[in-house]
Coordinates of C-alpha atoms in Angstrom, one line a residue:
X3 CA 139.5 103.4 88.6
X4 CA 137.8 104.2 85.8
X5 CA 137.0 101.0 85.1
X6 CA 135.0 100.8 88.6
X7 CA 133.2 103.7 88.0
X8 CA 131.8 102.0 84.6
X9 CA 131.0 99.6 86.4
X10 CA 128.9 101.7 88.5
X11 CA 127.6 103.5 85.7
X12 CA 126.4 100.1 84.1
X13 CA 125.0 98.7 87.0
X14 CA 122.7 102.2 87.8
X15 CA 121.8 102.2 83.9
X16 CA 121.1 98.3 84.2
X17 CA 118.9 99.1 88.0
X18 CA 116.4 101.6 86.1
X19 CA 115.7 99.4 83.3
X20 CA 114.6 96.7 85.8
X21 CA 112.9 99.8 87.5
X22 CA 111.0 100.7 84.6
X23 CA 110.3 96.7 83.6
X24 CA 108.5 95.7 86.7
X25 CA 106.3 99.6 86.7
X26 CA 105.2 98.6 83.5
X27 CA 104.6 95.0 84.4
X28 CA 102.6 96.4 87.3
X29 CA 100.8 99.2 85.3
X30 CA 99.5 96.3 83.1
X31 CA 98.5 94.3 85.6
X32 CA 96.3 97.0 86.9
X33 CA 94.8 97.5 83.7
X34 CA 93.8 93.9 83.4
X35 CA 92.5 94.1 86.7
X36 CA 89.5 96.7 86.5
X37 CA 88.7 94.7 83.1
X38 CA 88.1 91.1 85.1
X39 CA 86.4 93.4 87.8
X40 CA 84.0 94.5 85.1
X41 CA 83.7 91.1 83.8
X42 CA 82.7 89.1 87.0
X43 CA 80.3 91.9 87.9
X44 CA 78.3 91.5 84.6
X45 CA 78.4 87.9 85.3

């Protein structure tokens, strides 16, 4: 029983880490997009 509970906790932590990474990646993309748009508008 304890092993199963520990495995579930590890999976939850892993999912949280993946979720954070995806949020960071999306944020980075959003930061890049406006910069690209501004460059396109200027030229």
